[in-house]
Coordinates of N, CA, C and O in Angstrom, one line a residue:
M783 N -5.7 -0.5 -3.4 CA -5.4 -1.5 -3.3 C -4.4 -2.1 -4.7 O -4.8 -2.0 -5.9
R784 N -3.8 -3.1 -4.2 CA -2.7 -3.5 -5.2 C -3.8 -4.6 -5.9 O -4.5 -5.4 -5.4
L785 N -3.6 -4.7 -7.5 CA -3.9 -5.7 -8.0 C -4.1 -6.9 -7.7 O -5.2 -8.0 -7.6
A786 N -2.8 -7.4 -7.1 CA -2.9 -8.9 -6.5 C -3.7 -9.3 -5.6 O -4.5 -10.0 -5.4
D787 N -4.0 -8.2 -4.6 CA -4.8 -8.1 -3.2 C -6.2 -8.1 -3.9 O -7.3 -9.1 -3.6
E788 N -6.9 -7.5 -5.0 CA -7.9 -7.2 -5.7 C -8.3 -8.6 -5.7 O -9.5 -9.0 -6.3
L789 N -7.5 -9.3 -6.9 CA -7.6 -10.6 -7.6 C -8.1 -11.7 -6.6 O -8.9 -12.4 -6.6
Q790 N -7.5 -11.2 -5.1 CA -7.6 -12.4 -4.1 C -9.1 -12.3 -3.4 O -9.8 -13.3 -3.4
R791 N -9.2 -11.0 -3.4 CA -10.9 -10.6 -3.2 C -12.1 -11.2 -3.9 O -12.9 -11.5 -3.8
V792 N -11.5 -10.9 -5.2 CA -12.4 -11.0 -6.3 C -12.9 -12.9 -6.4 O -13.4 -13.3 -6.6
A793 N -11.7 -13.3 -6.2 CA -11.5 -15.1 -6.1 C -12.5 -15.5 -5.0 O -13.5 -16.0 -5.2
G794 N -12.5 -14.7 -4.1 CA -13.3 -15.0 -2.7 C -14.8 -14.9 -3.2 O -15.5 -15.8 -3.1
L795 N -14.8 -13.9 -3.9 CA -16.5 -13.2 -4.3 C -16.9 -14.6 -5.6 O -17.8 -14.8 -5.5
A796 N -15.9 -14.7 -6.5 CA -16.2 -15.8 -7.4 C -16.5 -17.2 -6.7 O -17.7 -17.7 -7.5
T797 N -15.9 -17.4 -5.6 CA -16.2 -18.9 -5.3 C -17.8 -19.3 -4.9 O -18.4 -20.0 -5.0
T798 N -18.3 -18.0 -4.6 CA -19.8 -17.8 -4.0 C -20.7 -18.4 -5.1 O -21.8 -18.7 -5.2
H799 N -20.1 -18.2 -6.8 CA -20.9 -18.6 -7.6 C -20.5 -20.0 -8.1 O -20.9 -20.4 -9.2
G800 N -19.5 -20.8 -7.8 CA -19.1 -21.9 -7.8 C -20.1 -23.0 -7.5 O -20.8 -22.9 -6.5
A801 N -19.7 -24.1 -8.2 CA -20.6 -25.6 -7.8 C -19.6 -25.9 -6.6 O -18.3 -25.8 -6.7
P802 N -20.3 -27.1 -5.8 CA -18.9 -28.0 -5.1 C -18.1 -28.7 -5.8 O -18.3 -29.1 -6.8
G803 N -17.0 -28.7 -5.5 CA -16.0 -29.1 -6.3 C -15.1 -28.3 -7.3 O -14.2 -28.6 -7.8
D804 N -15.7 -27.2 -7.5 CA -15.0 -26.0 -8.5 C -13.9 -25.5 -8.0 O -14.4 -25.2 -6.5
E805 N -13.0 -24.7 -8.6 CA -12.1 -23.7 -8.1 C -11.9 -22.9 -9.1 O -11.8 -23.2 -10.4
V806 N -11.2 -21.5 -8.2 CA -11.2 -20.4 -9.3 C -10.0 -20.6 -9.8 O -9.0 -20.7 -9.1
S807 N -9.5 -21.0 -11.2 CA -8.1 -21.3 -11.4 C -7.6 -20.0 -12.7 O -6.4 -20.1 -12.6
G808 N -8.6 -18.8 -12.5 CA -7.6 -17.9 -13.0 C -8.6 -16.6 -13.0 O -10.0 -16.8 -13.0
I809 N -8.1 -15.6 -13.2 CA -8.9 -14.4 -13.0 C -8.3 -13.1 -14.0 O -7.1 -12.8 -13.8
I810 N -8.9 -12.9 -15.0 CA -8.5 -11.4 -15.8 C -9.1 -10.3 -15.2 O -10.3 -10.3 -15.7
A811 N -8.6 -9.1 -15.1 CA -9.1 -8.1 -14.5 C -9.2 -7.3 -15.4 O -8.3 -7.1 -16.3
T812 N -10.0 -6.5 -16.0 CA -10.4 -5.8 -17.4 C -11.1 -4.5 -16.8 O -11.8 -4.4 -15.9
E813 N -10.8 -3.4 -17.7 CA -11.7 -2.3 -17.3 C -11.7 -1.8 -18.6 O -11.4 -0.8 -19.0
P814 N -13.1 -2.3 -19.5 CA -13.1 -1.7 -20.7 C -13.7 -0.2 -20.6 O -13.1 0.2 -21.6
Q815 N -14.1 0.1 -20.0 CA -14.4 1.8 -19.5 C -14.2 2.0 -18.3 O -14.4 1.4 -17.5
A816 N -14.1 3.4 -18.4 CA -13.5 3.9 -16.9 C -14.3 3.7 -15.9 O -15.6 4.0 -16.3
G817 N -13.9 3.0 -14.8 CA -15.1 2.8 -13.6 C -15.6 1.6 -13.8 O -16.3 1.2 -12.7
G818 N -15.8 0.7 -14.7 CA -16.5 -0.3 -15.0 C -15.6 -1.3 -15.1 O -15.4 -2.2 -16.0
R819 N -15.1 -1.9 -13.9 CA -14.3 -3.3 -13.9 C -15.3 -4.7 -13.9 O -16.2 -4.9 -13.4
V820 N -14.4 -5.3 -14.7 CA -15.1 -6.4 -15.3 C -14.2 -7.9 -14.7 O -13.2 -7.8 -15.7
Y821 N -14.4 -9.1 -14.1 CA -13.5 -9.5 -13.8 C -13.9 -10.8 -14.3 O -15.2 -11.4 -14.4
L822 N -13.3 -11.8 -15.5 CA -13.3 -13.0 -16.4 C -13.0 -14.1 -15.2 O -11.4 -14.0 -15.1
C823 N -13.6 -14.6 -14.4 CA -13.3 -15.6 -13.9 C -13.4 -17.2 -14.7 O -14.5 -17.6 -14.9
A824 N -12.2 -17.9 -14.3 CA -12.5 -19.0 -14.5 C -12.3 -20.1 -13.7 O -11.6 -20.1 -12.6
F825 N -13.0 -21.1 -13.7 CA -13.6 -22.2 -13.1 C -13.1 -23.6 -13.4 O -13.7 -24.0 -14.8
D826 N -12.8 -24.3 -12.8 CA -12.6 -25.8 -12.9 C -13.1 -26.8 -12.3 O -12.8 -26.8 -11.0
D827 N -14.1 -27.5 -12.6 CA -14.5 -28.7 -11.9 C -13.8 -29.6 -11.7 O -12.5 -29.9 -11.9
A828 N -14.2 -30.7 -11.1 CA -13.2 -31.7 -10.2 C -12.6 -32.9 -11.6 O -12.0 -33.5 -11.5
D829 N -13.5 -32.5 -12.9 CA -13.2 -33.4 -13.7 C -12.3 -32.6 -14.7 O -12.1 -33.1 -15.9
G830 N -11.8 -31.2 -14.6 CA -11.1 -30.5 -15.5 C -11.8 -29.9 -16.1 O -11.0 -28.8 -17.0
R831 N -13.1 -29.8 -16.4 CA -13.7 -29.1 -17.2 C -13.7 -27.4 -16.9 O -13.9 -27.4 -15.7
R832 N -13.3 -26.8 -17.8 CA -13.4 -25.1 -17.5 C -14.9 -24.4 -18.0 O -15.5 -24.9 -19.0
S833 N -15.1 -23.7 -16.8 CA -16.4 -22.6 -17.2 C -16.0 -21.3 -16.7 O -14.7 -21.1 -16.3
W834 N -16.7 -20.4 -17.3 CA -16.4 -18.8 -16.8 C -17.7 -18.1 -16.2 O -18.6 -18.6 -16.9
L835 N -17.2 -17.2 -15.9 CA -18.3 -16.2 -15.4 C -17.4 -14.7 -15.1 O -16.1 -14.9 -14.6
A836 N -18.4 -14.0 -15.7 CA -17.7 -12.4 -15.4 C -18.5 -11.5 -14.5 O -19.7 -11.9 -14.4
I837 N -17.7 -11.2 -13.3 CA -18.5 -10.6 -12.4 C -17.9 -9.2 -12.2 O -16.9 -8.7 -12.6
R838 N -18.5 -8.4 -11.7 CA -18.1 -7.1 -11.3 C -17.8 -7.0 -10.2 O -17.3 -7.8 -9.2
D839 N -17.2 -5.8 -9.6 CA -16.5 -5.4 -8.5 C -16.9 -5.7 -6.9 O -16.7 -6.1 -6.3
D840 N -18.5 -6.0 -7.4 CA -19.1 -6.3 -5.9 C -19.6 -7.7 -6.0 O -20.3 -8.2 -5.0
G841 N -19.2 -8.4 -7.2 CA -19.2 -9.9 -6.9 C -20.5 -10.4 -7.9 O -20.9 -11.2 -8.0
T842 N -21.4 -9.0 -8.2 CA -22.7 -9.8 -9.1 C -22.1 -10.3 -10.4 O -21.3 -9.7 -11.2
P843 N -22.7 -11.3 -11.0 CA -22.4 -11.4 -12.4 C -22.8 -10.6 -13.4 O -24.1 -10.4 -13.3
V844 N -22.1 -10.9 -14.3 CA -22.4 -10.1 -15.7 C -23.3 -11.0 -16.4 O -22.9 -12.1 -17.1
S845 N -24.4 -10.8 -16.9 CA -25.3 -11.6 -18.2 C -25.5 -10.6 -19.1 O -26.0 -11.4 -20.1
S846 N -25.0 -9.7 -19.5 CA -25.1 -8.8 -20.7 C -23.9 -9.3 -21.5 O -22.7 -9.4 -21.3
R847 N -24.4 -9.8 -22.9 CA -23.1 -10.5 -23.7 C -22.2 -9.5 -24.1 O -21.3 -9.8 -24.3
A848 N -23.2 -8.2 -24.2 CA -22.2 -6.9 -24.8 C -20.9 -6.6 -23.8 O -20.0 -6.4 -24.0
E849 N -21.5 -6.6 -22.4 CA -20.5 -6.4 -21.6 C -19.7 -7.6 -21.2 O -18.5 -7.1 -21.3
V850 N -19.8 -8.6 -21.7 CA -18.9 -9.8 -21.5 C -17.7 -9.6 -22.5 O -16.6 -9.7 -22.6
R851 N -18.4 -9.3 -24.0 CA -17.8 -9.2 -25.0 C -16.6 -8.2 -24.9 O -15.8 -8.0 -25.5
E852 N -17.1 -7.1 -24.3 CA -16.2 -5.8 -24.4 C -15.2 -6.2 -23.5 O -13.9 -6.0 -23.4
A853 N -15.5 -7.0 -22.3 CA -14.2 -7.2 -21.4 C -13.3 -8.5 -22.0 O -12.3 -8.3 -22.0
V854 N -13.7 -9.2 -22.6 CA -13.3 -10.4 -23.6 C -12.4 -9.7 -24.4 O -10.9 -10.0 -24.8
S855 N -12.5 -8.7 -25.1 CA -12.0 -8.3 -26.3 C -10.8 -7.5 -25.7 O -9.6 -7.2 -25.8
I856 N -11.0 -6.3 -24.7 CA -9.6 -5.7 -24.1 C -8.8 -6.7 -23.4 O -7.5 -6.2 -23.6
A857 N -9.4 -7.7 -22.8 CA -8.3 -8.8 -22.4 C -7.0 -9.2 -23.5 O -6.3 -9.4 -23.1
A858 N -7.9 -9.9 -24.5 CA -7.5 -10.4 -25.2 C -6.6 -9.7 -26.2 O -5.1 -9.8 -26.6
L859 N -6.9 -8.6 -26.7 CA -6.2 -7.1 -27.2 C -4.8 -7.0 -26.5 O -3.6 -6.7 -27.0
C860 N -5.1 -6.8 -25.1 CA -3.9 -6.5 -24.0 C -3.1 -7.6 -24.2 O -1.8 -7.1 -24.3
E861 N -3.6 -8.7 -23.8 CA -2.4 -10.0 -24.1 C -1.6 -10.1 -25.5 O -0.6 -10.2 -25.8
V862 N -2.4 -9.7 -26.7 CA -1.8 -9.9 -27.8 C -0.7 -9.0 -28.0 O 0.3 -9.1 -28.5
A863 N -1.2 -7.4 -27.6 CA -0.1 -6.4 -27.3 C 1.2 -6.7 -27.0 O 2.1 -6.7 -27.3
G864 N 0.8 -7.2 -25.7 CA 1.9 -7.6 -24.7 C 2.6 -8.8 -25.7 O 4.4 -8.5 -25.2
D865 N 2.1 -9.6 -26.0 CA 3.3 -10.3 -26.8 C 3.9 -10.2 -27.8 O 4.8 -10.9 -28.0
A866 N 3.3 -9.1 -28.8 CA 3.8 -8.8 -29.8 C 4.5 -7.7 -29.7 O 5.4 -7.4 -30.8
A867 N 4.7 -6.9 -28.5 CA 5.5 -6.0 -28.3 C 7.0 -6.0 -28.4 O 7.6 -7.1 -27.6
G868 N 7.7 -5.4 -29.3 CA 8.9 -5.8 -29.4 C 9.6 -7.0 -30.1 O 10.9 -7.3 -29.4
G869 N 8.7 -7.7 -30.5 CA 9.0 -8.6 -31.2 C 9.1 -9.8 -30.2 O 9.4 -11.1 -30.4
G870 N 8.5 -9.6 -29.0 CA 8.0 -10.7 -28.4 C 9.1 -11.5 -27.0 O 8.5 -11.9 -26.2
D871 N 10.2 -10.9 -27.2 CA 11.2 -11.2 -26.3 C 12.3 -9.7 -26.3 O 13.4 -9.6 -27.0
L872 N 11.8 -8.9 -25.4 CA 12.4 -7.8 -25.0 C 13.8 -7.7 -24.3 O 14.9 -7.1 -24.7
D873 N 14.0 -8.8 -23.5 CA 15.4 -8.9 -22.8 C 16.4 -9.7 -23.7 O 17.5 -9.0 -23.9
A874 N 16.0 -10.4 -24.8 CA 16.9 -10.5 -25.9 C 17.2 -9.3 -26.7 O 18.6 -9.3 -27.3
L875 N 16.2 -8.8 -27.1 CA 16.4 -7.6 -28.2 C 17.2 -6.5 -27.4 O 18.5 -5.8 -28.0
I876 N 17.1 -6.4 -26.3 CA 18.0 -5.5 -25.1 C 19.4 -5.7 -25.3 O 20.3 -5.0 -25.4
A877 N 19.7 -7.3 -25.0 CA 21.0 -7.5 -25.0 C 21.6 -7.4 -26.3 O 22.8 -7.2 -26.0
R878 N 20.9 -7.6 -27.2 CA 21.7 -7.7 -28.4 C 21.9 -5.9 -28.9 O 23.0 -5.8 -29.7
L879 N 21.1 -5.2 -28.5 CA 21.4 -3.6 -28.6 C 22.3 -3.2 -27.8 O 23.2 -2.4 -28.4
V880 N 22.6 -3.6 -26.5 CA 23.6 -3.4 -25.5 C 25.2 -3.7 -26.5 O 26.1 -3.5 -26.6
E881 N 25.0 -5.3 -27.0 CA 26.3 -5.8 -27.6 C 26.8 -5.0 -28.7 O 27.4 -4.4 -29.3
L882 N 25.4 -4.9 -29.4 CA 25.7 -3.6 -31.1 C 26.5 -2.1 -30.7 O 27.0 -2.0 -31.1
R883 N 25.9 -1.7 -29.2 CA 26.1 -0.3 -28.7 C 27.6 -0.7 -28.2 O 28.8 0.3 -28.9
E884 N 28.1 -1.7 -27.9 CA 29.4 -1.9 -27.2 C 30.4 -2.0 -28.3 O 31.7 -1.6 -28.5
K885 N 30.2 -2.7 -29.4 CA 31.0 -3.1 -30.4 C 31.1 -2.5 -31.5 O 32.3 -1.9 -32.2
E886 N 29.9 -1.9 -31.9 CA 29.8 -1.0 -33.0 C 29.3 0.5 -32.9 O 29.8 1.3 -33.9
A887 N 29.1 0.4 -31.4 CA 28.1 2.1 -31.6 C 27.9 3.0 -32.7 O 27.8 4.1 -32.8
P888 N 26.5 2.3 -33.4 CA 26.1 2.9 -34.5 C 25.2 4.4 -33.8 O 24.5 4.2 -33.0
P889 N 25.1 5.3 -34.7 CA 24.4 6.2 -34.4 C 23.2 6.0 -34.0 O 22.0 5.2 -34.8
G890 N 22.5 6.4 -32.9 CA 21.0 6.1 -32.3 C 20.8 5.1 -31.7 O 19.6 4.9 -31.1
I891 N 21.9 4.3 -31.4 CA 21.4 3.0 -30.7 C 21.1 3.2 -29.3 O 20.5 2.4 -28.5
E892 N 21.6 4.4 -28.6 CA 21.0 4.4 -27.3 C 19.8 4.8 -27.2 O 19.0 4.7 -26.2
N893 N 19.2 5.8 -28.6 CA 17.9 5.8 -28.4 C 17.1 4.6 -28.2 O 15.7 4.4 -27.8
A894 N 17.6 3.5 -29.4 CA 16.6 2.3 -29.4 C 16.9 1.3 -27.9 O 15.3 0.9 -27.5
E895 N 18.1 1.8 -27.6 CA 18.3 0.7 -26.2 C 17.0 1.7 -25.0 O 16.5 0.8 -24.6
A896 N 17.2 2.9 -25.2 CA 16.4 3.5 -24.1 C 14.8 3.1 -24.4 O 14.2 2.6 -23.5
A897 N 14.4 2.8 -25.6 CA 13.2 2.8 -26.1 C 12.6 1.3 -25.9 O 11.5 1.1 -25.4
A898 N 13.5 0.5 -26.1 CA 13.3 -0.8 -25.4 C 13.4 -1.0 -23.7 O 12.0 -2.0 -23.9
R899 N 13.8 -0.1 -23.0 CA 13.8 -0.6 -21.8 C 12.6 0.4 -21.2 O 11.9 -0.4 -20.4
A900 N 12.3 1.5 -22.0 CA 10.9 1.9 -21.5 C 9.8 0.9 -21.7 O 9.0 0.6 -21.3
L901 N 10.0 0.2 -23.2 CA 8.9 -0.6 -23.4 C 8.8 -1.8 -22.4 O 7.7 -2.1 -21.8
R902 N 9.9 -2.2 -21.9 CA 10.0 -3.3 -20.8 C 9.3 -2.6 -19.4 O 8.6 -3.5 -19.0
G903 N 9.5 -1.9 -19.2 CA 9.1 -1.0 -18.1 C 7.6 -1.2 -17.9 O 6.7 -1.4 -17.0
V904 N 6.7 -0.6 -19.3 CA 5.4 -0.8 -19.6 C 4.6 -2.1 -19.3 O 4.1 -2.6 -18.7
L905 N 5.7 -3.5 -19.8 CA 5.3 -4.6 -19.3 C 5.8 -5.2 -18.6 O 5.5 -6.5 -17.9
A906 N 6.5 -4.6 -17.5 CA 6.9 -5.2 -16.3 C 6.4 -5.7 -15.3 O 6.3 -7.3 -15.1
E907 N 5.3 -5.3 -14.8 CA 4.5 -6.1 -14.1 C 3.4 -6.8 -14.6 O 2.7 -6.9 -15.5
P908 N 3.7 -8.1 -13.9 CA 3.0 -9.2 -14.7 C 1.7 -9.2 -14.2 O 1.0 -9.7 -15.1
L909 N 0.9 -8.5 -13.2 CA -0.3 -8.3 -13.4 C -0.7 -7.0 -13.5 O -0.5 -6.2 -13.4
K910 N -1.8 -7.1 -14.7 CA -2.1 -5.7 -15.1 C -3.7 -5.6 -15.3 O -4.1 -6.6 -15.6
L911 N -4.2 -4.8 -14.9 CA -5.6 -4.4 -15.5 C -5.6 -4.0 -16.8 O -5.4 -3.0 -17.6
A912 N -6.0 -4.8 -17.7 CA -6.3 -4.9 -19.0 C -7.8 -3.3 -19.5 O -8.4 -3.7 -19.0
T913 N -7.2 -2.6 -19.8 CA -7.9 -1.1 -20.3 C -7.3 -0.8 -21.8 O -6.3 -1.1 -22.1
P914 N -8.2 -0.1 -22.1 CA -7.5 0.8 -23.3 C -6.7 1.4 -23.2 O -5.7 1.6 -24.5
A915 N -6.3 2.1 -22.0 CA -5.4 3.1 -21.9 C -3.7 2.1 -21.9 O -2.9 2.6 -22.3
L916 N -3.9 1.1 -21.1 CA -2.9 0.4 -21.5 C -2.6 -0.3 -22.8 O -1.2 -0.4 -23.3
L917 N -3.6 -0.9 -23.6 CA -3.6 -1.0 -24.8 C -2.8 0.1 -25.6 O -1.6 0.0 -26.4
D918 N -3.1 1.4 -25.1 CA -2.5 2.6 -25.9 C -0.9 2.7 -25.7 O -0.3 3.0 -26.4
E919 N -0.7 2.5 -24.4 CA 0.6 2.4 -23.7 C 1.3 1.8 -24.3 O 2.7 2.0 -24.9
I920 N 1.0 0.3 -24.7 CA 1.8 -0.5 -25.1 C 1.9 -0.3 -26.6 O 3.3 -0.2 -27.1
G921 N 1.2 0.2 -27.3 CA 1.5 0.7 -28.8 C 2.1 2.0 -28.7 O 3.0 1.5 -29.7
A922 N 2.2 2.7 -28.0 CA 2.9 3.9 -28.1 C 4.3 3.5 -27.6 O 5.2 3.9 -28.3
A923 N 5.0 2.6 -26.8 CA 6.3 2.6 -26.3 C 6.6 1.4 -27.8 O 7.9 1.3 -28.0
T924 N 5.8 0.9 -27.9 CA 6.1 -0.5 -29.2 C 6.2 0.7 -30.6 O 7.5 0.4 -30.8
R925 N 5.6 1.3 -30.8 CA 5.9 2.3 -31.7 C 7.1 2.9 -31.6 O 8.0 3.3 -32.9
R926 N 7.5 3.6 -30.9 CA 8.7 4.6 -30.4 C 10.0 3.2 -30.6 O 10.6 4.0 -31.3
L927 N 9.7 2.3 -29.9 CA 10.7 1.3 -30.5 C 11.0 1.0 -31.7 O 12.1 1.2 -32.0
E928 N 10.0 1.0 -32.4 CA 10.2 0.2 -33.8 C 10.8 1.5 -34.7 O 11.5 1.2 -35.7
R929 N 10.2 3.0 -34.5 CA 10.9 4.2 -35.0 C 12.2 4.4 -34.8 O 13.1 4.8 -35.6
E930 N 12.9 3.8 -33.6 CA 14.3 4.2 -33.4 C 15.0 3.0 -34.1 O 15.9 3.1 -34.3
L931 N 14.3 1.8 -34.0 CA 15.3 0.6 -34.8 C 15.4 1.1 -36.5 O 16.1 0.7 -37.3
D932 N 13.8 1.3 -36.8 CA 14.1 1.5 -38.5 C 13.0 2.5 -38.7 O 11.6 2.4 -38.6
P933 N 13.4 3.9 -38.8 CA 11.8 4.4 -38.9 C 11.1 4.6 -40.5 O 9.9 5.0 -39.9
T934 N 11.7 3.7 -40.8 CA 11.1 3.7 -42.3 C 10.1 2.4 -42.5 O 9.4 2.2 -43.5
A935 N 10.4 1.3 -41.9 CA 9.7 0.2 -41.8 C 8.2 0.0 -41.1 O 8.0 1.1 -40.8
A936 N 7.6 -1.0 -42.2 CA 6.4 -0.9 -41.6 C 6.3 -1.7 -40.3 O 7.0 -2.3 -39.6
S937 N 5.3 -1.5 -39.3 CA 5.1 -1.6 -38.0 C 4.8 -3.1 -38.0 O 3.7 -3.5 -38.3
P938 N 5.6 -4.3 -37.5 CA 5.1 -5.3 -37.1 C 4.2 -5.4 -36.2 O 3.3 -6.4 -36.0
F939 N 4.4 -4.4 -35.1 CA 3.1 -4.7 -33.7 C 1.7 -4.3 -34.5 O 1.0 -4.8 -34.4
A940 N 1.7 -3.4 -35.4 CA 0.3 -3.2 -36.1 C -0.1 -4.1 -36.9 O -1.5 -4.3 -36.8
A941 N 0.8 -4.8 -37.6 CA 0.3 -6.0 -38.2 C 0.0 -7.0 -37.4 O -1.1 -7.5 -38.0
A942 N 0.3 -7.4 -36.3 CA 0.2 -8.3 -35.1 C -1.6 -7.8 -34.6 O -2.3 -8.8 -34.5
M943 N -1.6 -6.5 -34.3 CA -3.0 -6.3 -33.8 C -3.9 -6.4 -35.1 O -5.0 -6.5 -34.5
Q944 N -3.6 -5.9 -35.9 CA -4.6 -5.9 -37.3 C -5.2 -7.4 -37.6 O -6.3 -7.8 -37.6
T945 N -4.3 -8.8 -37.1 CA -4.9 -9.6 -37.3 C -5.0 -10.4 -35.8 O -5.3 -11.9 -35.6
S946 N -5.4 -9.8 -34.8 CA -5.5 -10.2 -33.4 C -6.8 -10.6 -33.2 O -7.3 -11.1 -32.6
Q947 N -7.8 -10.3 -34.4 CA -9.4 -10.6 -34.2 C -9.6 -11.9 -34.0 O -10.5 -12.3 -33.3
E948 N -8.5 -12.7 -34.4 CA -8.9 -14.3 -34.6 C -8.5 -14.5 -32.9 O -9.3 -15.4 -32.5
A949 N -7.7 -14.0 -32.2 CA -7.7 -14.3 -31.1 C -8.4 -14.0 -30.1 O -9.4 -14.6 -29.0
V950 N -9.1 -12.7 -30.4 CA -10.3 -12.3 -29.6 C -11.4 -13.1 -29.9 O -12.1 -13.6 -28.8
S951 N -11.9 -13.4 -31.2 CA -12.6 -14.3 -31.3 C -12.7 -15.7 -30.8 O -13.6 -16.3 -30.2
E952 N -11.3 -16.6 -30.6 CA -11.2 -17.7 -30.0 C -11.6 -17.5 -28.5 O -12.1 -18.4 -27.9
L953 N -11.0 -16.5 -27.6 CA -11.0 -16.2 -26.3 C -12.9 -16.3 -26.0 O -13.4 -16.7 -25.0
Q954 N -13.3 -15.2 -26.9 CA -14.7 -15.1 -26.8 C -15.8 -16.3 -27.1 O -16.5 -16.8 -26.1
R955 N -15.3 -17.0 -27.8 CA -16.1 -18.6 -28.1 C -15.9 -19.6 -26.8 O -16.7 -20.0 -26.2
E956 N -14.6 -19.5 -26.2 CA -14.0 -20.3 -25.3 C -15.2 -19.8 -23.9 O -15.7 -20.6 -23.2
I957 N -15.1 -18.7 -23.5 CA -15.7 -17.8 -22.4 C -17.6 -18.3 -22.7 O -18.0 -18.9 -22.0
E958 N -18.1 -18.1 -23.9 CA -19.5 -18.1 -24.2 C -19.8 -19.5 -24.0 O -20.7 -20.0 -23.5
A959 N -18.9 -20.7 -24.7 CA -19.4 -21.6 -24.9 C -19.8 -22.2 -23.3 O -20.4 -23.2 -23.2
G960 N -18.5 -21.7 -22.3 CA -18.7 -22.4 -21.0 C -19.1 -21.1 -20.1 O -18.7 -21.5 -18.8
Y961 N -20.0 -20.4 -20.5 CA -20.4 -19.3 -19.4 C -21.5 -19.9 -18.3 O -22.2 -20.7 -18.9
R962 N -21.4 -19.4 -17.4 CA -22.0 -20.3 -16.4 C -23.5 -19.9 -16.0 O -24.4 -20.3 -15.3
V963 N -23.7 -18.6 -16.6 CA -25.3 -18.2 -16.6 C -25.8 -17.7 -18.2 O -25.0 -17.5 -18.7
P964 N -27.1 -17.6 -18.3 CA -27.6 -17.4 -19.6 C -27.1 -15.8 -19.9 O -27.1 -14.9 -19.1
L965 N -26.8 -15.8 -21.2 CA -26.3 -14.1 -21.7 C -27.5 -13.8 -22.3 O -28.0 -14.3 -23.1
S966 N -27.8 -12.5 -22.3 CA -28.8 -11.6 -23.0 C -28.5 -11.1 -24.0 O -27.3 -10.3 -23.9

């Protein structure tokens, strides 16, 4: 089943946990551990207040704080990785590499261009299941690009990932503060 179809199915399951006037406004699909999908579902009420509920594949709510935090963590890390990969604007980077190849043809430019296109391929699909494997794939493709651009430079991607704990904590606070069922 395509992820878009799966998210529609999950939205239907999530609505059964909503109050009258609530709308499922977003779903983040995660699989923190192989075979254990958790969907972080955002609900907006009629007054625009947001609340959250994590549900499993069968629609049952997640009440384990640890399980919610695992899902939030991989979701946030994949988001940060996607935003930081290739400097954040791969299309502009690829355009600059093409221009540089055409005008100056420095050695190795084709490899850098190929690495940038490969990274864009990893990030191309807008709907992604947030998994440790996806995080690894983004990291490997980004590191390949960074090495092609400058094999001696420190990794901006690694630096972004090291400082990502703030983004993870922020999303975690938001979700736990507006969580629809008690967490244990």
